[in-house]
XYZ file of C-alpha atoms in Angstrom:
720
model
C 79.859 53.976 68.430
C 76.355 53.454 67.197
C 74.696 55.733 64.756
C 72.747 57.760 67.274
C 75.761 58.403 69.340
C 77.619 59.661 66.265
C 74.835 62.063 65.430
C 74.793 63.498 68.958
C 78.566 63.975 68.807
C 78.415 65.805 65.481
C 75.761 68.150 66.705
C 77.745 68.888 69.836
C 80.851 69.553 67.786
C 79.002 71.881 65.447
C 77.496 73.816 68.349
C 80.940 74.227 69.885
C 82.435 75.486 66.561
C 79.623 78.033 66.272
C 80.262 79.284 69.750
C 84.041 79.611 69.059
C 83.362 81.413 65.847
C 80.872 83.713 67.512
C 83.362 84.581 70.202
C 86.047 85.190 67.522
C 83.690 87.521 65.609
C 82.903 89.376 68.816
C 86.542 89.819 69.652
C 87.373 91.064 66.154
C 84.469 93.429 66.286
C 85.619 94.759 69.653
C 89.186 95.235 68.328
C 87.985 97.077 65.221
C 85.667 99.216 67.368
C 88.482 100.117 69.710
C 90.798 101.019 66.849
C 88.034 103.159 65.300
C 87.380 104.935 68.594
C 91.090 105.584 69.085
C 91.462 106.895 65.521
C 88.445 109.139 65.979
C 89.915 110.522 69.195
C 93.206 111.280 67.484
C 91.531 113.054 64.573
C 89.210 115.025 66.827
C 92.315 116.078 68.714
C 93.748 117.546 65.511
C 96.452 115.053 64.561
C 96.803 112.500 61.819
C 99.957 111.070 60.249
C 102.037 113.431 62.431
C 100.236 116.528 60.960
C 98.438 119.095 63.057
C 95.102 119.326 61.199
C 93.939 122.406 63.072
C 97.024 124.291 62.109
C 96.766 123.063 58.538
C 93.103 124.105 58.346
C 93.895 127.594 59.671
C 96.736 127.988 57.159
C 94.505 127.034 54.266
C 91.751 129.408 55.408
C 93.962 132.427 56.272
C 94.263 134.849 53.350
C 96.774 137.710 53.486
C 96.528 140.639 51.048
C 99.259 143.180 50.623
C 98.328 146.854 50.920
C 100.660 148.648 48.559
C 102.333 151.808 49.877
C 102.069 154.748 47.517
C 105.436 156.025 46.373
C 106.048 159.615 47.350
C 106.263 162.633 45.073
C 109.103 164.772 43.750
C 108.089 168.411 43.347
C 109.636 171.646 42.034
C 110.571 174.778 43.946
C 106.961 175.971 43.958
C 105.488 172.623 45.021
C 104.310 171.627 41.541
C 104.472 167.918 40.909
C 107.329 166.522 38.831
C 106.935 162.822 39.663
C 104.068 161.129 41.469
C 102.528 157.715 42.142
C 100.185 156.306 39.569
C 98.744 153.027 38.296
C 98.890 151.236 35.002
C 96.643 148.453 33.861
C 96.968 145.130 32.067
C 94.144 143.605 30.120
C 93.188 139.926 29.894
C 90.374 137.873 28.438
C 88.544 134.917 29.948
C 87.609 132.498 27.156
C 86.617 129.346 29.159
C 85.217 128.783 32.676
C 87.967 128.928 35.271
C 86.289 126.290 37.529
C 83.132 124.259 37.826
C 80.188 126.509 38.431
C 82.058 129.626 37.307
C 79.453 132.206 36.357
C 81.973 134.792 35.109
C 81.142 136.196 31.680
C 83.257 134.852 28.896
C 84.330 136.267 25.553
C 81.629 135.101 23.188
C 81.860 137.362 20.138
C 85.601 137.224 19.396
C 85.264 139.143 16.136
C 83.665 142.147 17.844
C 86.039 141.944 20.792
C 89.084 141.995 18.487
C 87.670 144.831 16.411
C 87.032 147.034 19.439
C 90.312 146.262 21.232
C 92.294 147.045 18.097
C 91.111 150.671 18.475
C 92.907 151.029 21.813
C 95.744 148.527 21.855
C 98.833 148.691 19.637
C 97.724 145.401 18.030
C 96.022 144.659 14.742
C 92.661 142.836 14.822
C 94.104 139.620 13.374
C 96.847 139.576 16.031
C 94.228 139.951 18.782
C 92.224 137.070 17.276
C 95.300 134.873 17.505
C 95.448 135.559 21.231
C 91.715 134.875 21.607
C 91.994 131.516 19.805
C 94.869 129.685 21.518
C 95.858 126.293 20.130
C 95.465 124.540 23.504
C 91.871 123.734 24.414
C 92.856 123.838 28.102
C 93.670 127.540 28.041
C 91.057 129.427 30.056
C 92.303 133.008 29.958
C 94.754 134.917 27.778
C 96.806 138.111 27.989
C 98.001 140.236 25.127
C 101.743 140.519 25.727
C 103.452 143.860 26.151
C 100.793 145.519 24.054
C 98.213 144.719 26.716
C 100.206 145.955 29.686
C 101.172 149.344 31.010
C 97.849 150.840 29.875
C 96.875 154.279 31.187
C 93.759 154.921 33.206
C 92.278 156.774 30.275
C 92.687 153.777 27.944
C 91.350 151.412 30.616
C 88.276 153.540 31.065
C 87.643 153.758 27.325
C 87.787 149.976 26.967
C 85.620 149.467 30.076
C 82.885 151.668 28.568
C 82.534 149.126 25.773
C 81.363 146.487 28.353
C 82.934 143.705 26.370
C 82.040 140.299 27.969
C 85.053 138.393 29.298
C 87.435 141.404 29.235
C 89.088 142.203 32.590
C 91.932 144.277 34.020
C 94.576 144.017 36.654
C 96.360 147.116 38.045
C 100.032 147.740 38.852
C 101.721 150.578 40.655
C 103.663 152.867 38.348
C 105.271 156.307 38.138
C 103.743 159.342 36.446
C 105.958 162.219 35.321
C 104.288 165.542 34.527
C 106.764 166.390 31.754
C 108.319 163.958 29.346
C 111.796 165.509 29.236
C 112.459 167.485 32.396
C 115.886 167.303 34.037
C 115.581 163.609 33.242
C 118.919 162.355 34.547
C 118.554 164.474 37.689
C 114.992 163.294 38.485
C 115.940 159.776 37.545
C 114.262 156.527 36.685
C 112.434 153.691 38.434
C 111.822 150.044 37.740
C 109.300 147.498 39.069
C 110.845 144.608 41.035
C 108.826 141.499 41.789
C 105.383 140.554 40.602
C 101.847 140.661 41.857
C 101.482 141.692 45.509
C 105.298 141.590 45.913
C 105.868 144.132 43.171
C 107.580 147.340 44.346
C 108.849 150.427 42.503
C 112.578 151.036 43.008
C 114.602 154.060 41.975
C 117.543 153.272 39.739
C 118.847 156.726 38.831
C 118.925 160.329 40.013
C 116.803 161.566 42.901
C 114.533 158.537 42.519
C 117.528 156.401 43.520
C 119.174 158.719 46.038
C 115.957 159.183 48.054
C 114.503 155.712 47.302
C 114.009 154.756 50.986
C 112.104 157.952 51.741
C 110.013 157.770 48.600
C 109.182 154.031 48.879
C 107.179 153.976 52.049
C 106.234 150.639 53.662
C 103.603 148.151 52.489
C 100.842 147.051 54.869
C 98.663 143.917 54.832
C 95.223 142.543 55.671
C 94.758 138.991 57.027
C 91.376 137.263 57.274
C 89.866 133.769 57.602
C 88.055 132.622 54.469
C 86.217 129.529 53.376
C 87.069 127.351 50.389
C 85.320 129.804 48.113
C 87.237 132.806 49.365
C 84.486 134.342 51.518
C 85.370 135.698 54.932
C 84.145 133.507 57.806
C 81.475 135.167 59.913
C 83.250 134.067 63.080
C 86.532 135.819 62.162
C 87.694 139.435 62.085
C 90.126 140.889 59.532
C 93.465 142.067 60.920
C 94.904 145.121 59.066
C 98.268 146.773 59.233
C 97.980 150.019 57.300
C 100.473 150.915 54.527
C 102.768 153.858 55.125
C 103.063 155.981 51.994
C 106.336 157.447 50.875
C 107.551 160.962 51.686
C 108.017 163.989 49.450
C 111.198 165.354 47.948
C 111.190 169.129 47.354
C 113.663 170.245 44.660
C 115.087 173.709 44.000
C 114.151 173.473 40.296
C 112.127 176.299 38.728
C 109.829 174.571 36.242
C 109.464 177.647 34.068
C 113.216 177.983 33.557
C 113.750 174.218 33.407
C 111.239 173.768 30.600
C 112.702 176.706 28.743
C 116.213 175.296 29.118
C 115.081 171.934 27.745
C 113.620 173.708 24.706
C 116.824 175.649 24.111
C 118.998 172.562 24.512
C 116.843 170.630 22.066
C 117.105 173.436 19.494
C 120.905 173.545 19.737
C 121.097 169.744 19.686
C 119.057 169.609 16.484
C 120.901 172.437 14.800
C 124.535 171.606 15.665
C 124.461 167.929 16.672
C 126.985 167.940 19.537
C 127.821 164.518 20.940
C 127.125 165.726 24.474
C 125.980 168.890 26.222
C 125.307 170.033 29.777
C 123.853 173.238 31.141
C 123.181 174.272 34.753
C 121.737 177.501 36.102
C 122.566 177.992 39.805
C 121.647 180.652 42.333
C 124.969 182.388 42.913
C 124.042 183.359 46.471
C 122.572 180.117 47.796
C 123.967 177.257 45.662
C 120.441 176.162 44.678
C 120.244 174.503 41.252
C 117.455 176.327 39.394
C 117.624 174.407 36.102
C 119.829 171.543 34.885
C 119.889 169.539 31.676
C 122.049 167.393 29.485
C 122.088 165.920 26.024
C 121.566 163.169 25.048
C 118.501 162.914 27.339
C 115.615 160.454 27.692
C 111.887 160.319 28.261
C 111.037 160.074 31.970
C 107.736 158.350 31.200
C 108.868 155.760 28.642
C 112.641 155.573 29.119
C 113.192 156.161 25.379
C 116.725 157.355 24.764
C 118.237 156.090 28.006
C 120.504 153.761 26.104
C 122.176 156.772 24.422
C 123.218 158.236 27.767
C 122.598 156.252 30.981
C 124.956 158.387 33.085
C 124.103 161.573 34.939
C 126.825 163.661 33.245
C 126.544 166.382 35.895
C 128.075 164.196 38.608
C 129.360 161.022 36.949
C 131.389 162.340 34.020
C 134.889 163.682 34.780
C 136.560 165.744 32.058
C 139.317 168.286 31.536
C 137.576 171.689 31.904
C 139.935 173.769 29.771
C 140.159 177.551 30.083
C 137.186 178.050 32.391
C 139.644 176.772 35.038
C 141.447 180.073 34.579
C 138.820 181.668 36.827
C 140.326 179.722 39.703
C 143.903 180.318 38.519
C 143.477 184.086 38.465
C 141.686 183.970 41.825
C 144.527 182.014 43.444
C 147.195 184.321 41.991
C 145.460 187.533 43.108
C 144.538 186.153 46.566
C 148.079 184.840 47.258
C 149.597 188.178 46.281
C 151.381 186.827 43.190
C 149.568 188.766 40.510
C 151.287 191.692 38.863
C 148.993 192.855 36.006
C 151.699 195.131 34.559
C 154.316 192.336 34.261
C 155.042 191.545 30.594
C 155.624 188.052 29.153
C 156.260 186.540 25.713
C 153.023 184.878 24.544
C 152.689 181.986 22.114
C 154.699 179.286 23.858
C 156.666 178.494 26.973
C 158.968 175.618 27.895
C 158.286 173.755 31.138
C 160.784 170.980 31.846
C 161.181 169.036 28.571
C 157.792 170.119 27.226
C 156.778 173.176 25.207
C 153.306 174.433 26.098
C 151.354 176.629 23.634
C 148.634 179.243 23.553
C 145.511 178.423 21.561
C 146.921 181.043 19.179
C 150.313 179.362 18.691
C 151.930 182.428 17.193
C 150.845 184.474 20.198
C 150.259 188.190 20.489
C 153.856 189.191 21.024
C 154.992 190.554 24.399
C 151.859 191.454 26.378
C 151.021 192.334 30.005
C 149.613 189.718 32.346
C 146.484 191.881 32.600
C 145.599 190.661 29.088
C 146.265 186.953 29.745
C 142.799 186.211 31.193
C 140.992 188.341 28.596
C 142.777 186.670 25.704
C 142.546 183.247 27.419
C 146.324 182.821 27.141
C 147.621 179.443 28.392
C 151.146 180.807 28.603
C 149.941 183.681 30.807
C 148.309 181.179 33.189
C 151.502 179.085 33.312
C 153.367 182.297 34.276
C 150.901 182.846 37.113
C 151.345 179.275 38.301
C 155.139 179.671 38.266
C 154.909 182.981 40.156
C 152.690 181.365 42.808
C 154.739 178.209 43.054
C 153.373 174.723 42.699
C 152.674 174.230 46.408
C 150.561 177.404 46.611
C 148.638 176.495 43.454
C 148.092 172.923 44.666
C 146.832 174.336 47.989
C 144.235 176.437 46.201
C 143.145 173.617 43.919
C 142.303 171.584 46.974
C 140.578 174.515 48.698
C 138.401 174.920 45.631
C 137.310 171.299 46.108
C 138.943 169.540 43.172
C 139.703 165.840 43.613
C 136.824 165.225 46.037
C 133.029 164.889 45.876
C 130.842 167.908 46.418
C 128.267 165.891 48.360
C 125.355 166.957 46.175
C 122.327 164.697 46.671
C 122.701 162.703 43.486
C 124.002 159.095 43.317
C 127.357 157.876 42.001
C 129.161 161.183 42.196
C 132.676 161.094 40.699
C 135.444 162.737 42.803
C 137.486 163.569 39.719
C 141.255 163.420 39.640
C 144.026 165.907 40.233
C 147.361 165.100 38.519
C 150.308 166.960 40.068
C 153.133 164.561 39.592
C 155.635 166.792 37.680
C 156.299 170.324 36.633
C 154.465 169.904 33.315
C 151.204 168.615 34.818
C 151.450 171.220 37.538
C 151.661 173.903 34.827
C 148.894 172.537 32.622
C 146.396 172.445 35.459
C 146.593 176.246 35.431
C 144.719 176.246 32.114
C 142.489 173.201 32.752
C 144.471 170.226 31.587
C 145.800 167.437 33.777
C 142.828 167.811 36.082
C 139.528 165.951 35.664
C 136.474 167.633 37.128
C 132.715 167.249 37.219
C 130.137 169.918 36.425
C 129.143 170.114 40.081
C 132.778 170.625 41.169
C 133.145 173.528 38.693
C 129.966 175.155 39.952
C 131.133 174.790 43.518
C 134.549 176.270 42.813
C 133.181 179.172 40.778
C 130.645 179.981 43.492
C 133.516 181.307 45.584
C 133.947 184.029 42.954
C 130.210 184.725 42.451
C 129.551 184.746 46.260
C 132.349 187.211 47.152
C 134.847 184.612 48.338
C 132.627 182.160 50.300
C 132.278 178.832 48.446
C 128.835 177.200 48.285
C 127.878 173.564 48.008
C 125.623 173.030 44.995
C 122.240 171.636 46.071
C 119.216 170.486 44.174
C 116.988 169.723 47.185
C 115.460 172.265 49.539
C 113.902 169.735 51.942
C 112.318 166.316 52.332
C 109.208 165.449 54.298
C 109.032 161.804 55.495
C 105.745 159.877 55.826
C 105.750 160.480 59.573
C 106.042 164.243 59.052
C 109.767 164.529 59.798
C 111.222 167.439 57.847
C 114.880 167.417 56.764
C 116.072 170.748 55.352
C 118.865 171.095 52.807
C 119.547 174.789 53.136
C 122.478 176.884 52.027
C 125.791 175.219 52.898
C 129.087 176.955 52.665
C 132.608 175.555 52.471
C 134.080 178.607 54.151
C 135.917 181.597 52.761
C 138.250 180.508 49.944
C 139.328 183.912 48.668
C 138.915 187.512 49.808
C 135.883 189.513 48.737
C 138.149 191.943 46.931
C 139.740 189.068 44.976
C 136.308 187.819 43.850
C 135.370 191.308 42.652
C 138.632 191.677 40.711
C 138.077 188.348 38.997
C 134.487 189.281 38.060
C 135.770 192.525 36.545
C 138.196 190.475 34.456
C 135.240 188.299 33.327
C 133.394 191.454 32.165
C 136.459 192.332 30.025
C 136.188 188.894 28.335
C 132.796 190.096 27.061
C 133.334 193.812 26.538
C 136.979 194.083 25.389
C 137.911 193.936 21.705
C 140.563 191.344 22.629
C 138.159 189.197 24.679
C 136.968 185.753 23.684
C 133.393 186.184 24.908
C 131.874 188.830 22.676
C 129.112 186.443 21.619
C 127.652 186.705 25.124
C 127.251 190.473 25.147
C 123.670 191.438 26.077
C 122.328 194.961 25.769
C 121.417 196.397 29.134
C 122.625 193.320 31.023
C 125.787 193.252 33.167
C 127.417 189.984 32.037
C 130.813 188.501 32.896
C 132.000 185.215 31.401
C 134.979 182.964 30.839
C 135.093 180.750 27.781
C 136.812 177.375 27.518
C 138.138 175.064 24.815
C 139.380 171.785 26.243
C 141.218 169.149 24.286
C 139.838 165.593 24.319
C 142.239 162.758 25.091
C 142.307 159.923 22.533
C 144.203 156.658 22.258
C 147.251 158.391 20.795
C 147.248 161.748 22.502
C 144.728 164.564 22.187
C 142.285 164.542 19.274
C 142.792 167.007 16.445
C 140.245 168.807 14.249
C 138.213 171.986 14.645
C 135.274 170.342 16.442
C 137.151 167.783 18.607
C 136.967 169.830 21.819
C 134.801 170.328 24.847
C 133.677 173.916 24.496
C 132.357 175.685 27.542
C 131.294 178.974 29.063
C 130.723 180.087 32.626
C 128.785 183.291 33.217
C 127.933 185.401 36.259
C 124.971 187.793 36.005
C 124.822 190.599 37.018
C 128.605 190.602 37.388
C 128.684 193.355 40.062
C 126.468 191.342 42.402
C 125.692 187.970 40.777
C 122.302 186.390 41.192
C 122.975 183.655 38.575
C 125.861 181.388 37.768
C 125.367 179.646 34.411
C 127.722 176.923 33.165
C 127.392 175.274 29.752
C 129.543 172.561 28.142
C 129.302 171.275 24.545
C 131.315 168.344 23.242
C 132.261 167.843 19.565
C 129.500 169.573 17.569
C 129.166 167.654 14.329
C 127.474 170.477 12.390
C 130.174 173.122 12.955
C 128.559 175.932 11.022
C 129.396 178.780 13.401
C 131.724 179.381 16.345
C 131.171 177.355 19.481
C 130.609 180.613 21.410
C 127.731 181.542 19.060
C 126.203 178.077 19.441
C 126.262 178.181 23.215
C 125.043 181.773 23.255
C 121.776 180.458 21.788
C 121.262 178.846 25.204
C 123.028 181.328 27.434
C 121.390 184.571 26.378
C 117.715 183.522 26.151
C 117.906 181.658 29.439
C 119.471 184.646 31.262
C 116.870 186.910 29.628
C 114.003 184.801 30.917
C 115.530 184.484 34.383
C 115.900 188.250 34.642
C 112.344 188.758 33.348
C 110.969 186.483 36.042
C 112.995 188.367 38.633
C 111.564 191.665 37.411
C 108.033 190.261 37.571
C 108.688 189.084 41.151
C 110.038 192.555 42.045
C 106.884 194.142 40.605
C 104.759 191.747 42.707
C 106.782 192.549 45.854
C 106.263 196.298 45.301
C 102.508 195.961 44.877
C 100.583 197.029 47.930
C 96.851 197.013 47.208
C 94.791 194.024 48.213
C 93.262 193.660 44.783
C 96.579 193.677 42.958
C 98.219 191.154 45.281
C 95.624 188.525 44.451
C 97.388 185.833 42.485
C 96.530 182.581 40.761
C 98.098 180.047 38.429
C 98.076 181.157 34.825
C 95.575 179.352 32.648
C 96.616 177.693 29.365
C 95.517 179.567 26.247
C 98.203 178.368 23.812
C 96.628 176.857 20.671
C 93.298 178.584 21.345
C 91.896 181.202 19.001
C 93.198 184.703 19.651
C 89.747 186.074 20.414
C 88.884 183.289 22.818
C 92.213 183.664 24.639
C 91.815 187.420 24.938
C 88.279 187.071 26.323
C 89.258 184.369 28.806
C 92.229 186.267 30.159
C 90.407 189.612 30.309
C 87.530 188.014 32.179
C 90.085 186.530 34.609
C 91.343 190.022 35.407
C 94.573 190.144 33.355
C 95.817 192.970 31.130
C 96.220 191.281 27.687
C 98.658 192.438 24.972
C 98.753 190.660 21.625
C 101.767 190.408 19.342
C 100.921 189.634 15.735
C 97.833 189.541 13.513
C 97.138 185.813 13.573
C 93.967 184.004 14.619
C 95.699 181.447 16.890
C 97.893 181.801 19.994
C 101.220 180.032 19.576
C 102.946 181.192 22.789
C 102.036 182.989 25.999
C 103.843 184.757 28.849
C 103.502 184.011 31.712
C 103.326 180.346 30.733
C 100.517 178.108 31.934
C 100.840 177.104 35.538
C 103.020 180.017 36.562
C 101.719 182.187 39.407
C 100.579 185.566 38.092
C 99.186 188.608 39.872
C 95.682 189.832 39.230
C 95.896 192.755 36.767
C 99.373 191.808 35.510
C 100.207 191.851 31.856
C 99.894 188.695 29.744
C 101.563 188.607 26.304
C 100.118 186.503 23.501
C 102.143 185.673 20.400
C 99.970 184.731 17.438
C 100.619 182.857 14.212
C 100.319 185.942 12.004
C 102.750 188.649 11.028
C 104.641 189.899 14.114
C 103.382 193.408 14.882
C 104.325 195.811 17.637
C 101.849 196.318 20.490
C 101.350 199.677 22.225
C 103.718 199.610 25.129
C 102.597 202.855 26.804
C 102.646 202.347 30.566
C 104.591 199.091 30.413
C 107.053 198.269 33.183
C 110.599 197.052 32.649
C 109.498 193.485 33.324
C 106.789 193.768 30.629
C 109.362 194.993 28.119
C 111.616 192.011 29.031
C 108.642 189.681 28.431
C 108.166 191.253 24.982
C 111.887 190.692 24.201
C 111.562 187.130 25.377
C 108.435 186.194 23.439
C 109.549 187.842 20.156
C 113.252 187.050 20.353
C 114.061 190.675 19.439
C 116.313 193.155 21.120
C 114.488 195.817 23.147
C 115.936 198.534 25.368
C 114.109 200.715 27.862
C 115.790 204.078 28.346
C 115.204 205.893 31.605
C 113.411 204.759 34.710
C 109.759 204.225 35.407
C 107.204 203.177 32.770
C 107.394 203.270 28.987
C 106.013 206.411 27.364
C 107.349 206.195 23.787
C 108.559 203.601 21.354
C 110.803 203.708 18.262
C 108.379 201.496 16.273
C 104.744 202.555 16.238
C 102.022 200.295 17.577
C 100.614 198.032 14.822
C 103.795 198.295 12.704
C 105.640 195.155 11.667
C 108.589 194.218 13.883
C 111.595 193.986 11.512
C 113.422 190.689 11.057
C 116.756 192.477 10.725
C 119.076 193.041 13.681
C 119.244 196.152 15.765
C 117.699 197.322 18.993
C 114.155 198.648 19.349
C 114.123 201.423 21.919
C 111.468 202.389 24.416
C 111.637 205.584 26.453
C 110.499 205.601 30.063
C 109.609 208.443 32.372
């Protein structure tokens, strides 16, 4: 092949290669284009790598916020708040931008910030500076530990007023209690479970626990579509499910008497240092618990002291009641027809089976009639009654009185107690309160059969509940039927009066001038590892009282375990609670009776009493006089230290208000005072007063303006 031919062949070959390459490029381009188009179609359809992008996008842009339900309230018998929903606050500081473009103010002057926060937080300035200067340079915001959490609204507002750059707050639901110590174990305790939006308040004790479902309510939520910056999309609409707030629990507690009981209990606790105490005042006609307390107690708001006594002793603690059980023993003997008051027996000791049982006075009182057994609190006399009844009859009555089973009171973890009846000895000892373990509520229930003329009442601390939807559940008077005859109940109450009035009775410390009181005292042994404990104070002392005994309105039961400062008799110690509390309860009744008998429109106008305690005497007098009250001042001081009626109590227009000052205690002019006013004077001064005659006071044994003597004795007023 010549040279020209070769050149033509090369050019032809090159042209062919270019054509092949061009076709190949075109094919590859078409393939890539097709793949791209397919991929685009898949993505635009919402799927890639087996993921639904539309669903993923919506999930990322849907924000749901919890709407916290407000926990319901617990209120007293008059509707005054005991526990209610509240908020607490936690403080935090932003010290570096949280994200690119963040325009939030940061803490700039750390020295000033620490100085100001130290005024409101329980942290020193240098400690706050440690928080504000973390070692890690990546830290963008800091909190201040427990010292910076649980802040009240007032503290939060004070800090906010400072307008400190970079200081912010978060809020949490919490519980607010109007009184620090107020039937603490009965009202109960709550705790916060969960964090953030999932945080809920849960009752862990007392009524807070028992009615937790009703009080809790139900959270709601809001859902909305937002962009990457958290702003709601204009094309979307928020979906809201409203929260349902909790309901309300109405208690039977009288706040006036409850607060007074707490004060009396604290005084006795401080003075005599018992290891444990309980006290319950119950309406003897309805079973309503008017006031209830125990020691040790704890702060409702902070929980301080809960570790000393986490149990509700009124329903959870079972103990041997001792001689107060003799109320039921005498009732059973009389009601079953096995009581012969004129039958004589040898006191001191008695043999039952292989065991010798003793009176508290081991030498006894010689041969005495059974009519004295209850008055003297003779164990042997009660054993005689049990033997005369027979064990089966006595066991029948013990069960009728409700021992060995729960009362059903609306408090959690109620203990049913135990009833030992295995042999002749335990059968006999139950007659004087040993070999049987009871709760305070069981004793109140059993004794109500005596105070209520034979018909036993269930103790109750709730009058009603109102659910969030308006449903009302009433907890009215509930009876357990007739346990004993009305005549039996009256006979037993007469015997209880003899315990107070008779020279041989054990309850002389509870005698109250002008008040019809019947009681039964008790001294129960405490079981130890090697039998019962010994020693003068190693007992559970108790007293049960019915006032007025002829037709009881109140049933008061007090127990006191192992007083460490045993400086006077147990009866005298407990009387320091018993007598003042009964005095105040009767005074409130008298005031209510006066209000019920008032007929004029002007006089029946009532309002809640204002607080004047700690104010100057002149300012308090002016304020109350201008409000339409009749003011009487006790003492010569310049400052009011106590008032009756107390702040918050409903008082009639024109009614008398007593002010006790910090000066020498002087007698006011009582001319024209009613019986209820005289009882108020006795209550606020702690002195013994007696109103002779009926009607209104017209004369007094100590002249107006004279010093009220510190010595004992009764100051007499004459009425006409």
